[in-house]
Amino acid sequence: QFSASTMKKQKPKAKRKANKKAKEGGKRNSWVDDLDWMPLEGGDGGQNGDDGGFSIISWNVLADSYCSPRSHRCLPQKTQSHIFNRNQRHHHVQKTLCQLVSSLDRPIFALQEVDAPLGILATLQELGYDGVETPTSPGGKNGKVDACGLYFDRDEWVCLKSEAVRLDDLATLRSKSTTDVTIGTRNNLQGLQTSFLRRNMALLVMLRNVQVNKTVVIAVLHLYWNPNYEYVKLCQTHYIMSKAKDFCDGDSSIPLVVCGDLNSQPESYVYRYLSSGIVNAKLVTPWYSSNGSVDQLKEETPPETDEELLQWALSRKLKLHDSAPHHSDDEVKDPSDPVKPIQYLLDYTLNRFCRWLRILGIDSVLETEEEEKLRTKNGSMVIFDRCRREKRTLVTTSTKLLLRKDCPPGAYLLDTKSLANLELSLIHLLLSHGVMLQPRTFLTRCVVCNGMICKVKEESQIKRIFEAHSAPDQLHKEIFEVFQCRGCRQGYWWCEKPTSSASRVKTQAASLLEACIRGGVPLDKDMAMFDFVKVDEVKAKAFSNADDERNDDGGTGCVESNLFMERLDVIEWLQDEALTNPFGPMKSVYSEYMSDQGKDEQCKVAREKIEEVPLLSFTNVTHDFVGHLDHIFVAKTQASPTLSMESPSSSTSCNLEVLQRLYVPTTYRELNPEDIRNGHLLPSTAWPSDHLAIGARLTWGRLLLLDDKGGSRVLEETN
């Protein structure tokens, strides 16, 4: 039934008639039999003759390692015996692919979690397909990764080139490095690097259609799964899009299709980055904004009935429309999303480091001795709970802590062995988190408890402070100002004598400040009591010394100044308030328009503040999660500038147009027509994966002439 010899290519209209006749003559087994291309509203969907386009299916086929009774609980008994039998499920995946090839006019397949035991490439090769897959273990190192694959009809397509994108490279990517110094490697991690080692892959493939001689680039993505690590997924996406730009060799006329399991809902920053073309990356990082905190990303209880599903879907659509920023060319940052000051929680071993941060006026608390004992002896991660409750970023010397699944996002590994001294570790931390030092806040926090220090004016209170600290009577005459911690009531007094504790801590603060200046840490202009520090001179001397050392002995120069250039690319991206997609705004295949003028009607009206609203309720349905994680985006394309008689500054633009979408169930009833208890959960006896397939029929559309005023007119039909 699914052999290549019996399969014929049919035009969509003829194929649909054949499918309908087959369904009428035989028994309908499940919703899978209804899979077909659905025309877009208001168009013929390419039914009138050959549209000259192509079709593509994106599907996470579910790797064996992620399919188990533990990961997929509550499935019906019949489903369990079928799905957890690996040989049966492998055969089911192969059969489903063959069915899709037969009923959907031989589409291109963009697949994720491609396991070798599934036998996907061999199955499709028998049907006349060729394919490109990413390695499951790149270079034979760092263990197994989630592979992606792209498969295409060898009679219709020729693969011009392909590139596997290893997303773990983000952990060491430093495109601006100019020295041989490496701060943190795969064998010696530092800072945020561990966050980006997630064993994810992407695939870029350039295909040429032999019938119409047109080229398209397809990016197959599989991003990190954890919803609390939105900043990791955003960096993964930006990296892939940057690689795709280079992959196209700067030719903006080549159409781009981005598809895959993005593990990102339509309200996510990843979706917003692709659909709007620009986001404020700071708002997604846990150390900058509460938007990136765990509390903001708690998983919701999945709806259990179609009625609950409908209300849930509508509320998410309206919430998405209300919360999405309406960016203009002049305003990127959403004023309603403030960037909060950094707050740290350090493990028990970093007492001295914590004291330094407090001297610099940075909110920093230390793990208590009791919490440390609970963690090391009983395995109780009280420190994690405290980070979430107080919205703090964890700083630790323990690699094991960062490898735990319940570790709070944004945790920072301080490996003192990888840096020459603790001062360099401090600079590295502040650069990584984009902290701007404010000298006016130095010495305003208690070094004992982190409480705020306030000035004491009443003589009686000053006397009590001196008595509590057994201060000599004559000391009162030498003191200029007296302070007290609001928390632990620790007393402080200011004295200009070089031997006083106040002068010593001021000297230490000045030393730390100069080290940070040499390292390139951002600094507020208000120097307050530290105006004696000559910032420009410190910078000039640091870079002069660095040049001298490099010229004299071939060394690496000033280590502090090298730290700035040795920043990871992801650090720079996450500090960008206007992180831009190099392909600009992209169109989601499964979306429609909703405007402020008709939220309830979801109408297509005037262009003011129009937002894309997702059409699908879900693409992933399990016992503990229901969501829309799989997406297909189409990029706008624009050719190189060309001259015309009408407008010397005009250019041509050729965009992919969506003709049809693949039918995807939107209710539990469609997934479970027999009303079996938990019969709507995936995978099932009808579908071998916990992700649904999505797809689109596309055409190369029209060739437009764009003038310098933003207008356009049709030059010709490109197909």
XYZ file of C-alpha atoms in Angstrom:
719
model
C 0.000 0.000 0.000
C 2.863 2.382 0.778
C 5.432 1.227 -1.779
C 7.043 3.701 -4.135
C 6.015 1.716 -7.221
C 2.294 2.203 -6.551
C 2.565 5.887 -5.650
C 1.692 8.455 -8.310
C 2.015 12.196 -8.212
C -1.365 13.856 -8.480
C -2.450 17.447 -8.618
C -4.013 18.586 -5.335
C -7.560 18.757 -6.699
C -7.432 15.297 -8.261
C -5.749 13.886 -5.196
C -8.452 15.233 -2.882
C -11.155 13.643 -5.008
C -9.304 10.332 -4.905
C -8.903 10.543 -1.129
C -12.571 11.408 -0.657
C -13.647 8.474 -2.792
C -11.360 6.137 -0.880
C -12.757 7.315 2.443
C -16.328 6.900 1.271
C -15.627 3.377 0.075
C -13.743 2.231 3.145
C -13.815 2.554 6.888
C -12.371 5.719 8.439
C -9.854 4.668 11.093
C -8.975 7.972 12.795
C -8.422 11.691 12.379
C -5.168 10.850 10.604
C -7.262 9.837 7.590
C -8.505 13.443 7.402
C -5.032 14.937 6.976
C -5.198 17.166 3.930
C -4.319 20.635 2.716
C -6.808 23.294 3.781
C -7.120 26.458 1.638
C -6.667 29.812 3.329
C -9.743 31.930 3.792
C -10.437 34.124 0.767
C -8.283 32.220 -1.733
C -8.531 29.228 -4.027
C -5.580 27.589 -2.258
C -3.922 26.674 -5.515
C -6.799 24.456 -6.612
C -6.974 25.960 -10.073
C -4.199 24.129 -11.829
C -0.574 23.668 -10.881
C 0.525 26.537 -8.644
C 4.212 25.911 -9.275
C 4.964 25.796 -5.540
C 5.872 23.138 -3.038
C 4.686 21.688 0.248
C 6.535 21.101 3.509
C 5.731 19.119 6.660
C 7.367 19.772 10.037
C 7.127 17.016 12.640
C 8.904 15.987 15.834
C 8.786 12.207 15.496
C 9.721 11.577 19.180
C 13.053 9.908 19.915
C 13.048 6.595 21.766
C 14.910 8.092 24.715
C 11.969 10.461 25.354
C 9.239 7.851 25.004
C 8.729 5.843 28.186
C 6.043 5.072 30.790
C 7.686 7.655 33.033
C 7.598 10.480 30.491
C 4.166 9.657 29.068
C 1.924 8.735 31.943
C -1.851 8.275 31.973
C -2.055 6.824 28.450
C -4.853 4.267 27.855
C -3.733 0.684 28.357
C -4.123 -0.177 24.686
C -1.958 2.783 23.744
C 0.741 1.832 26.245
C 1.136 -1.684 24.867
C 1.496 -0.195 21.382
C 3.640 2.883 21.983
C 6.099 1.436 24.509
C 6.841 -1.484 22.202
C 9.673 0.126 20.286
C 9.474 -2.102 17.226
C 5.759 -1.399 16.874
C 6.238 2.341 17.250
C 9.127 2.373 14.755
C 6.888 0.662 12.229
C 4.088 3.111 13.038
C 6.367 6.124 12.389
C 7.443 4.636 9.055
C 3.857 3.851 8.080
C 2.721 7.366 8.992
C 5.445 8.918 6.842
C 4.436 6.732 3.923
C 0.809 7.750 4.400
C 1.764 11.435 4.416
C 3.801 10.986 1.245
C 0.844 9.321 -0.449
C -1.941 11.649 0.665
C -0.149 15.012 0.685
C 1.478 15.053 -2.749
C 5.038 14.125 -1.743
C 5.952 17.029 0.528
C 9.347 17.999 1.876
C 9.763 16.617 5.413
C 11.504 18.641 8.134
C 11.812 16.252 11.083
C 13.163 16.561 14.611
C 14.396 13.955 17.131
C 15.469 11.732 14.259
C 16.656 8.529 15.924
C 18.631 6.026 13.857
C 16.437 3.082 15.023
C 13.380 4.776 13.495
C 14.775 4.021 10.046
C 13.397 7.224 8.549
C 15.974 7.823 5.818
C 15.835 4.249 4.548
C 12.025 4.300 4.522
C 11.836 7.516 2.529
C 14.611 6.477 0.144
C 12.426 3.573 -0.937
C 9.783 6.145 -1.853
C 12.115 8.150 -4.069
C 13.395 10.609 -1.462
C 16.859 11.846 -0.575
C 17.705 13.355 2.782
C 20.175 15.298 4.896
C 20.542 14.584 8.613
C 22.587 16.130 11.402
C 24.928 13.737 13.207
C 23.580 12.270 16.420
C 27.028 12.567 17.992
C 29.028 15.373 16.324
C 32.696 14.460 16.156
C 32.045 11.500 18.417
C 32.273 13.812 21.435
C 30.027 15.214 24.150
C 27.487 12.413 23.937
C 24.336 12.070 21.896
C 22.377 15.055 20.606
C 18.873 15.466 19.198
C 19.231 15.132 15.439
C 17.242 16.922 12.717
C 16.632 15.835 9.141
C 15.304 17.212 5.860
C 13.952 14.843 3.208
C 12.871 15.704 -0.339
C 11.716 14.089 -3.580
C 14.863 13.437 -5.598
C 12.992 13.941 -8.879
C 11.881 17.465 -7.860
C 14.738 18.797 -5.770
C 18.514 19.015 -5.811
C 20.439 19.758 -2.609
C 22.934 22.515 -3.362
C 24.484 22.565 0.111
C 23.734 21.906 3.764
C 25.111 22.807 7.175
C 24.576 21.296 10.606
C 24.369 23.948 13.330
C 25.588 22.741 16.701
C 23.854 24.902 19.285
C 26.241 23.848 22.064
C 28.810 26.058 20.311
C 27.114 29.007 21.997
C 28.885 28.022 25.218
C 32.273 29.033 23.759
C 31.416 31.350 20.842
C 33.478 34.566 21.012
C 33.470 36.188 17.594
C 35.146 39.396 18.854
C 38.061 37.764 20.640
C 41.449 39.187 19.627
C 43.686 37.294 22.042
C 44.764 33.746 22.774
C 43.286 33.955 26.274
C 40.278 31.684 26.714
C 38.047 32.323 29.703
C 36.148 29.075 30.137
C 36.400 26.112 27.747
C 34.417 22.923 27.352
C 36.657 21.260 29.910
C 36.758 24.247 32.242
C 33.394 25.975 32.294
C 32.873 29.439 33.703
C 29.964 31.778 34.248
C 26.852 31.091 32.172
C 28.412 28.562 29.806
C 26.699 25.529 31.339
C 23.299 27.028 30.504
C 24.009 26.680 26.791
C 25.180 23.050 26.735
C 21.827 21.455 25.851
C 22.671 19.007 23.033
C 20.372 20.653 20.504
C 20.937 20.809 16.759
C 19.623 22.716 13.767
C 19.960 22.077 10.052
C 20.267 24.458 7.102
C 19.631 23.112 3.599
C 19.570 24.917 0.252
C 17.379 23.197 -2.333
C 16.758 23.957 -5.993
C 13.527 22.906 -7.662
C 14.477 21.317 -10.975
C 11.083 22.021 -12.562
C 10.961 25.808 -12.077
C 14.690 26.356 -11.384
C 14.080 28.218 -8.143
C 15.991 28.013 -4.879
C 14.810 27.915 -1.281
C 16.644 27.628 2.048
C 14.992 25.588 4.781
C 16.047 25.775 8.435
C 15.024 22.864 10.657
C 15.135 23.784 14.370
C 14.888 21.890 17.604
C 15.338 24.199 20.587
C 15.836 23.474 24.286
C 12.697 22.214 26.012
C 12.733 23.929 29.437
C 10.200 26.825 29.591
C 12.251 28.524 32.325
C 15.233 28.939 30.012
C 13.682 31.309 27.524
C 16.956 33.221 27.285
C 18.742 30.073 26.077
C 16.125 29.460 23.383
C 16.249 33.087 22.266
C 20.028 32.901 21.844
C 19.723 29.579 20.015
C 17.219 31.121 17.608
C 19.301 34.246 17.006
C 22.374 32.093 16.363
C 20.517 29.954 13.821
C 19.138 32.997 12.017
C 22.606 34.561 11.898
C 24.035 31.328 10.521
C 21.212 31.194 7.972
C 22.095 34.708 6.797
C 25.691 33.634 6.209
C 24.472 30.381 4.657
C 22.609 32.404 2.005
C 25.900 34.165 1.154
C 24.259 37.547 1.632
C 21.726 36.892 -1.135
C 18.504 38.299 0.316
C 16.491 37.160 -2.702
C 16.599 33.498 -1.620
C 13.382 32.572 0.215
C 13.770 31.150 3.724
C 11.437 28.764 5.553
C 12.050 28.230 9.281
C 10.283 25.269 10.837
C 10.554 22.842 13.702
C 9.920 22.173 17.362
C 10.767 25.541 18.892
C 9.509 24.482 22.339
C 8.079 27.995 22.492
C 4.494 29.156 22.826
C 3.129 32.020 20.677
C 3.437 34.399 23.658
C 7.147 33.624 24.044
C 10.026 35.906 23.168
C 11.290 33.385 20.615
C 8.007 33.611 18.704
C 8.021 37.400 19.065
C 11.611 37.582 17.794
C 10.663 35.683 14.637
C 7.264 37.288 13.996
C 8.099 40.920 14.810
C 11.787 40.780 13.932
C 13.001 42.516 17.098
C 12.858 42.051 20.886
C 14.365 43.573 23.999
C 16.535 40.625 25.029
C 17.078 42.017 28.520
C 13.457 41.324 29.356
C 13.877 37.577 28.937
C 16.911 37.126 31.192
C 16.320 36.119 34.828
C 19.021 38.479 36.122
C 17.580 41.537 34.351
C 13.832 41.207 34.597
C 11.207 39.349 36.580
C 9.729 38.403 33.178
C 12.417 35.773 32.977
C 11.914 34.416 36.473
C 10.573 30.996 37.261
C 7.467 32.417 38.919
C 6.432 34.026 35.645
C 6.772 30.726 33.757
C 4.989 28.237 35.969
C 3.318 25.500 33.949
C -0.444 25.752 33.888
C -2.716 22.815 34.608
C -3.731 21.477 31.189
C -7.446 21.781 30.311
C -9.227 18.450 30.614
C -12.288 19.022 28.398
C -12.980 20.725 25.081
C -14.979 23.420 26.895
C -12.015 24.191 29.142
C -9.706 24.010 26.120
C -11.789 26.597 24.249
C -11.795 29.063 27.140
C -8.101 28.461 27.723
C -7.254 29.081 24.066
C -9.346 32.262 23.867
C -7.847 33.682 27.051
C -4.328 33.021 25.755
C -5.107 34.730 22.438
C -6.466 37.827 24.132
C -3.614 37.840 26.628
C -1.142 37.544 23.773
C -2.755 40.465 21.939
C -2.872 42.687 25.033
C 0.683 41.912 26.193
C 2.498 42.075 22.862
C 4.361 45.379 22.510
C 3.462 47.461 19.451
C 6.979 48.320 18.380
C 7.596 51.230 16.091
C 10.798 52.113 14.308
C 11.584 54.722 16.960
C 10.596 52.756 20.043
C 11.815 49.236 20.729
C 11.823 48.976 24.490
C 8.435 48.434 26.098
C 8.185 50.976 28.962
C 5.836 48.687 30.875
C 8.611 46.110 31.298
C 11.204 47.552 33.696
C 14.672 46.070 33.992
C 15.299 45.295 37.640
C 18.648 45.635 39.445
C 20.646 42.437 39.791
C 20.260 40.440 43.014
C 22.592 37.595 43.929
C 22.534 34.574 46.205
C 25.982 33.060 46.753
C 26.793 29.636 48.112
C 28.418 29.266 51.520
C 31.982 29.071 50.143
C 31.870 32.624 48.694
C 31.856 34.681 51.889
C 34.661 37.014 50.826
C 33.248 37.435 47.331
C 29.848 38.297 48.798
C 31.465 40.963 50.988
C 33.022 42.582 47.913
C 29.685 42.740 46.117
C 28.105 44.418 49.139
C 30.929 46.968 49.274
C 30.073 47.815 45.644
C 26.449 48.361 46.653
C 25.117 45.200 44.941
C 22.288 43.313 46.646
C 23.951 40.010 47.632
C 23.006 37.423 50.243
C 24.942 34.373 51.384
C 23.729 30.839 51.879
C 23.425 30.226 55.604
C 25.363 27.529 57.416
C 22.119 25.634 58.060
C 21.144 25.797 54.385
C 24.600 24.571 53.386
C 24.329 21.544 55.693
C 20.880 20.677 54.344
C 22.257 20.854 50.811
C 25.465 18.887 51.273
C 24.252 16.264 53.764
C 20.543 15.820 53.098
C 20.352 16.848 49.443
C 17.707 19.457 50.277
C 17.992 22.297 47.762
C 16.737 25.070 50.039
C 19.073 27.417 48.191
C 17.085 26.838 44.967
C 13.797 27.614 46.690
C 15.259 30.772 48.145
C 16.475 31.922 44.721
C 12.986 31.515 43.292
C 11.228 33.080 46.249
C 13.489 36.138 46.425
C 14.076 36.298 42.630
C 17.846 36.071 42.969
C 20.544 34.812 40.620
C 22.566 31.926 42.019
C 26.376 32.186 42.084
C 28.128 28.947 43.009
C 31.445 27.126 42.783
C 29.681 23.753 42.424
C 29.298 22.349 38.912
C 27.004 19.653 40.281
C 24.491 22.273 41.396
C 24.222 23.690 37.893
C 23.677 20.243 36.378
C 20.582 19.578 38.486
C 17.284 19.812 36.586
C 15.717 21.991 39.286
C 18.560 24.519 39.234
C 17.145 28.051 38.791
C 17.708 29.567 35.330
C 20.589 31.978 34.921
C 22.772 30.351 37.597
C 26.408 31.415 37.371
C 29.387 29.101 37.883
C 32.319 30.858 39.553
C 35.345 28.672 38.884
C 38.245 30.480 40.558
C 40.748 28.036 39.017
C 40.045 29.335 35.516
C 40.958 32.929 36.429
C 44.145 34.315 37.930
C 42.505 35.814 41.002
C 39.195 36.594 42.657
C 39.158 40.165 41.316
C 39.033 38.797 37.759
C 36.139 36.567 38.785
C 34.308 39.644 40.013
C 34.892 41.484 36.715
C 33.790 38.445 34.722
C 30.575 38.183 36.744
C 29.682 41.859 36.331
C 30.439 41.811 32.595
C 28.365 38.677 32.104
C 25.332 40.228 33.742
C 25.831 43.683 32.269
C 25.979 45.314 35.686
C 26.564 49.076 35.687
C 28.471 50.139 38.779
C 27.092 53.186 40.582
C 29.748 54.642 42.914
C 27.108 56.649 44.788
C 25.746 53.321 46.104
C 29.139 52.015 47.261
C 29.362 51.364 51.031
C 25.584 51.621 51.420
C 25.067 47.938 52.257
C 25.996 46.177 55.449
C 28.893 43.783 54.846
C 27.543 41.577 57.632
C 23.902 41.040 56.610
C 23.355 42.929 53.290
C 20.928 45.374 54.934
C 20.796 49.018 53.932
C 22.905 51.454 55.965
C 21.255 54.690 57.068
C 22.696 57.807 58.667
C 22.118 58.333 62.396
C 21.469 61.905 63.557
C 20.162 61.624 67.125
C 22.875 62.004 69.769
C 21.284 59.441 72.069
C 21.288 56.812 69.323
C 24.889 57.635 68.389
C 25.897 57.187 72.029
C 24.185 53.780 72.184
C 26.046 52.693 69.049
C 29.409 53.679 70.543
C 28.579 51.924 73.809
C 27.510 48.764 71.980
C 30.874 48.672 70.197
C 32.923 49.684 73.282
C 34.253 52.781 71.529
C 36.579 55.110 73.512
C 35.008 58.352 74.762
C 37.369 60.577 72.776
C 36.379 58.845 69.550
C 33.161 60.828 69.445
C 35.089 64.031 68.804
C 36.937 62.528 65.800
C 33.889 61.073 64.044
C 32.274 62.972 61.185
C 29.246 60.760 60.538
C 27.620 57.718 62.161
C 25.568 55.047 60.382
C 23.627 51.927 61.345
C 22.351 48.885 59.435
C 18.580 48.685 59.328
C 18.777 44.893 59.473
C 21.295 43.645 62.017
C 21.748 47.098 63.673
C 25.510 46.953 63.068
C 27.048 50.377 63.695
C 29.428 52.204 61.342
C 31.191 55.534 61.648
C 33.227 57.565 59.229
C 36.754 58.677 60.058
C 39.439 60.103 57.769
C 42.353 58.537 59.644
C 44.239 56.161 57.305
C 44.358 53.491 60.012
C 40.604 53.505 60.632
C 38.403 50.671 59.395
C 36.339 53.204 57.427
C 39.385 54.373 55.478
C 40.497 50.796 54.852
C 37.136 49.746 53.406
C 37.040 52.890 51.259
C 40.487 52.032 49.943
C 39.308 48.510 49.164
C 36.259 49.860 47.347
C 38.474 52.166 45.296
C 40.760 49.248 44.426
C 37.837 47.120 43.273
C 36.494 50.072 41.291
C 39.768 50.579 39.437
C 39.988 46.862 38.642
C 36.466 46.967 37.205
C 37.322 50.062 35.153
C 40.337 48.255 33.680
C 38.071 45.315 32.868
C 35.540 47.437 30.995
C 32.661 47.171 33.482
C 30.100 49.946 32.709
C 30.241 52.873 35.137
C 27.749 55.586 36.064
C 29.013 59.163 35.643
C 28.166 60.151 39.212
C 31.367 59.222 41.078
C 30.173 60.675 44.408
C 32.850 60.223 47.095
C 35.071 58.354 44.624
C 35.603 61.319 42.319
C 39.323 61.114 43.140
C 39.523 58.063 40.853
C 40.574 59.255 37.386
C 38.558 56.979 35.161
C 40.100 58.019 31.843
C 43.619 57.688 33.194
C 42.925 54.201 34.578
C 41.507 53.088 31.213
C 44.351 54.614 29.217
C 46.988 53.043 31.465
C 45.316 49.618 31.249
C 45.270 49.586 27.451
C 48.756 51.086 27.248
C 50.124 48.349 29.470
C 48.275 45.771 27.429
C 49.848 47.028 24.179
C 53.324 47.214 25.722
C 53.173 43.674 27.057
C 51.938 42.293 23.749
C 54.670 44.114 21.818
C 57.489 43.298 24.227
C 57.057 39.610 24.878
C 54.124 38.473 22.785
C 51.973 38.161 25.890
C 48.264 38.736 26.193
C 48.537 42.168 27.790
C 46.321 43.477 30.555
C 44.212 40.530 31.701
C 41.387 42.734 32.967
C 41.003 44.503 29.611
C 41.069 41.141 27.824
C 38.004 40.042 29.757
C 35.837 42.551 27.923
C 36.876 41.193 24.519
C 36.579 37.620 25.752
C 32.867 37.925 26.488
C 30.652 35.240 24.992
C 28.520 36.360 22.070
C 25.417 35.325 24.005
C 26.341 37.821 26.740
C 26.320 40.634 24.209
C 23.027 39.435 22.701
C 21.288 39.264 26.067
C 22.300 42.847 26.819
C 20.780 44.072 23.551
C 17.557 46.046 24.017
C 16.919 45.717 20.274
C 18.009 42.193 19.346
C 17.166 41.997 15.653
C 16.329 39.078 13.405
C 18.609 39.492 10.343
C 15.670 38.436 8.137
C 13.288 40.953 9.693
C 9.652 40.137 10.565
C 8.537 36.679 9.444
C 5.079 35.315 8.766
C 3.804 32.395 10.828
C 1.892 29.908 8.688
C -0.574 29.118 11.480
C -1.627 32.637 12.389
C -4.297 35.171 11.564
C -4.735 38.853 12.301
C -6.508 40.414 15.250
C -6.718 44.170 15.802
C -7.692 46.491 18.603
C -10.897 47.261 16.718
C -12.278 43.749 16.986
C -10.772 41.411 19.534
C -13.872 39.232 19.675
C -14.239 38.939 15.885
C -10.570 38.443 14.994
C -11.142 40.509 11.871
C -8.787 41.729 9.195
C -9.000 45.482 9.341
C -6.808 48.566 9.266
C -3.085 48.188 9.740
C -2.815 50.092 13.029
C -1.491 47.858 15.820
C -2.379 44.604 14.094
C -0.993 41.537 15.831
C -0.672 37.956 14.634
C -2.790 35.520 16.630
C -2.117 31.751 16.505
C -4.790 29.527 14.998
C -3.823 26.295 16.749
C -4.810 25.300 20.265
C -1.976 22.816 20.528
C 0.620 20.777 18.700
C 1.707 18.861 21.801
C -0.724 17.062 24.135
C 0.468 15.046 27.148
C -0.774 14.363 30.672
C 0.997 17.414 32.117
C 1.255 19.802 29.170
C -0.866 21.145 26.338
C 0.618 23.795 24.083
C 1.513 25.134 20.649
C 5.246 24.418 20.349
C 5.759 23.658 16.650
C 5.885 26.427 14.077
C 6.568 27.262 10.442
C 7.740 30.771 9.563
C 8.300 32.262 6.139
C 10.770 35.112 5.666
C 10.244 38.021 3.334
C 12.867 38.285 0.636
C 14.275 41.215 -1.253
C 16.668 41.104 -4.152
C 19.688 43.280 -4.708
C 18.961 46.860 -5.791
C 18.362 47.239 -9.537
C 17.890 50.275 -11.690
C 14.647 51.128 -13.448
C 13.494 54.018 -15.574
C 10.822 54.933 -13.045
C 12.971 54.876 -9.933
C 16.756 54.558 -9.900
C 16.633 53.491 -6.237
C 14.070 50.735 -6.686
C 14.646 47.040 -5.929
C 12.883 43.758 -6.610
C 11.273 41.543 -4.009
C 10.017 37.971 -4.359
C 8.185 36.504 -1.351
C 6.961 33.020 -0.602
C 3.178 32.992 -0.278
C 1.155 30.521 1.781
C -1.503 28.789 -0.288
C -2.713 26.125 2.122
C -2.145 24.805 5.625
C -2.112 21.209 6.759
C -5.197 20.277 8.748
C -4.340 19.965 12.447
C -6.856 18.840 15.112
C -7.876 21.685 17.408
C -10.119 19.833 19.896
C -9.852 16.765 22.093
C -12.925 15.349 20.363
C -11.050 15.218 17.070
C -8.191 13.346 18.708
C -10.525 11.059 20.639
C -13.807 10.532 18.732
C -14.537 7.304 20.636
C -14.442 9.196 23.936
C -11.919 6.841 25.554
C -10.612 7.999 28.911
C -7.411 9.964 28.232
C -7.745 8.939 24.600
C -6.815 12.461 23.505
C -3.292 12.169 24.910
C -0.359 11.716 22.570
C 1.195 9.513 21.407
C -1.745 7.241 20.615
C -2.647 4.210 18.578
C -3.430 6.592 15.715
C -0.349 8.823 15.993
C 3.132 7.637 17.099
C 4.468 10.915 18.512
C 3.478 13.398 21.217
C 3.791 16.184 18.618
C 1.365 16.715 15.768
C 2.630 17.374 12.262
C 2.115 20.835 10.791
C 2.589 21.870 7.192
C 2.069 24.371 4.416
C 1.789 24.585 0.648
C 3.844 27.496 -0.609
C 4.417 29.289 -3.886
C 7.131 31.694 -4.949
C 4.470 34.344 -5.311
C 4.910 37.579 -7.214
C 7.837 39.702 -8.251
C 7.380 43.225 -6.902
C 9.020 46.511 -7.688
C 9.592 48.429 -4.449
C 10.037 52.193 -4.612
C 11.840 54.388 -2.103
C 8.519 55.480 -0.591
C 7.482 51.968 0.453
C 5.065 51.435 -2.435
C 5.088 48.466 -4.798
C 3.575 47.093 -7.979
C 3.529 43.675 -9.635
C 6.081 43.177 -12.386
C 5.344 39.560 -13.288
C 4.236 36.212 -11.934
C 7.362 34.337 -10.929
C 5.885 30.876 -11.138
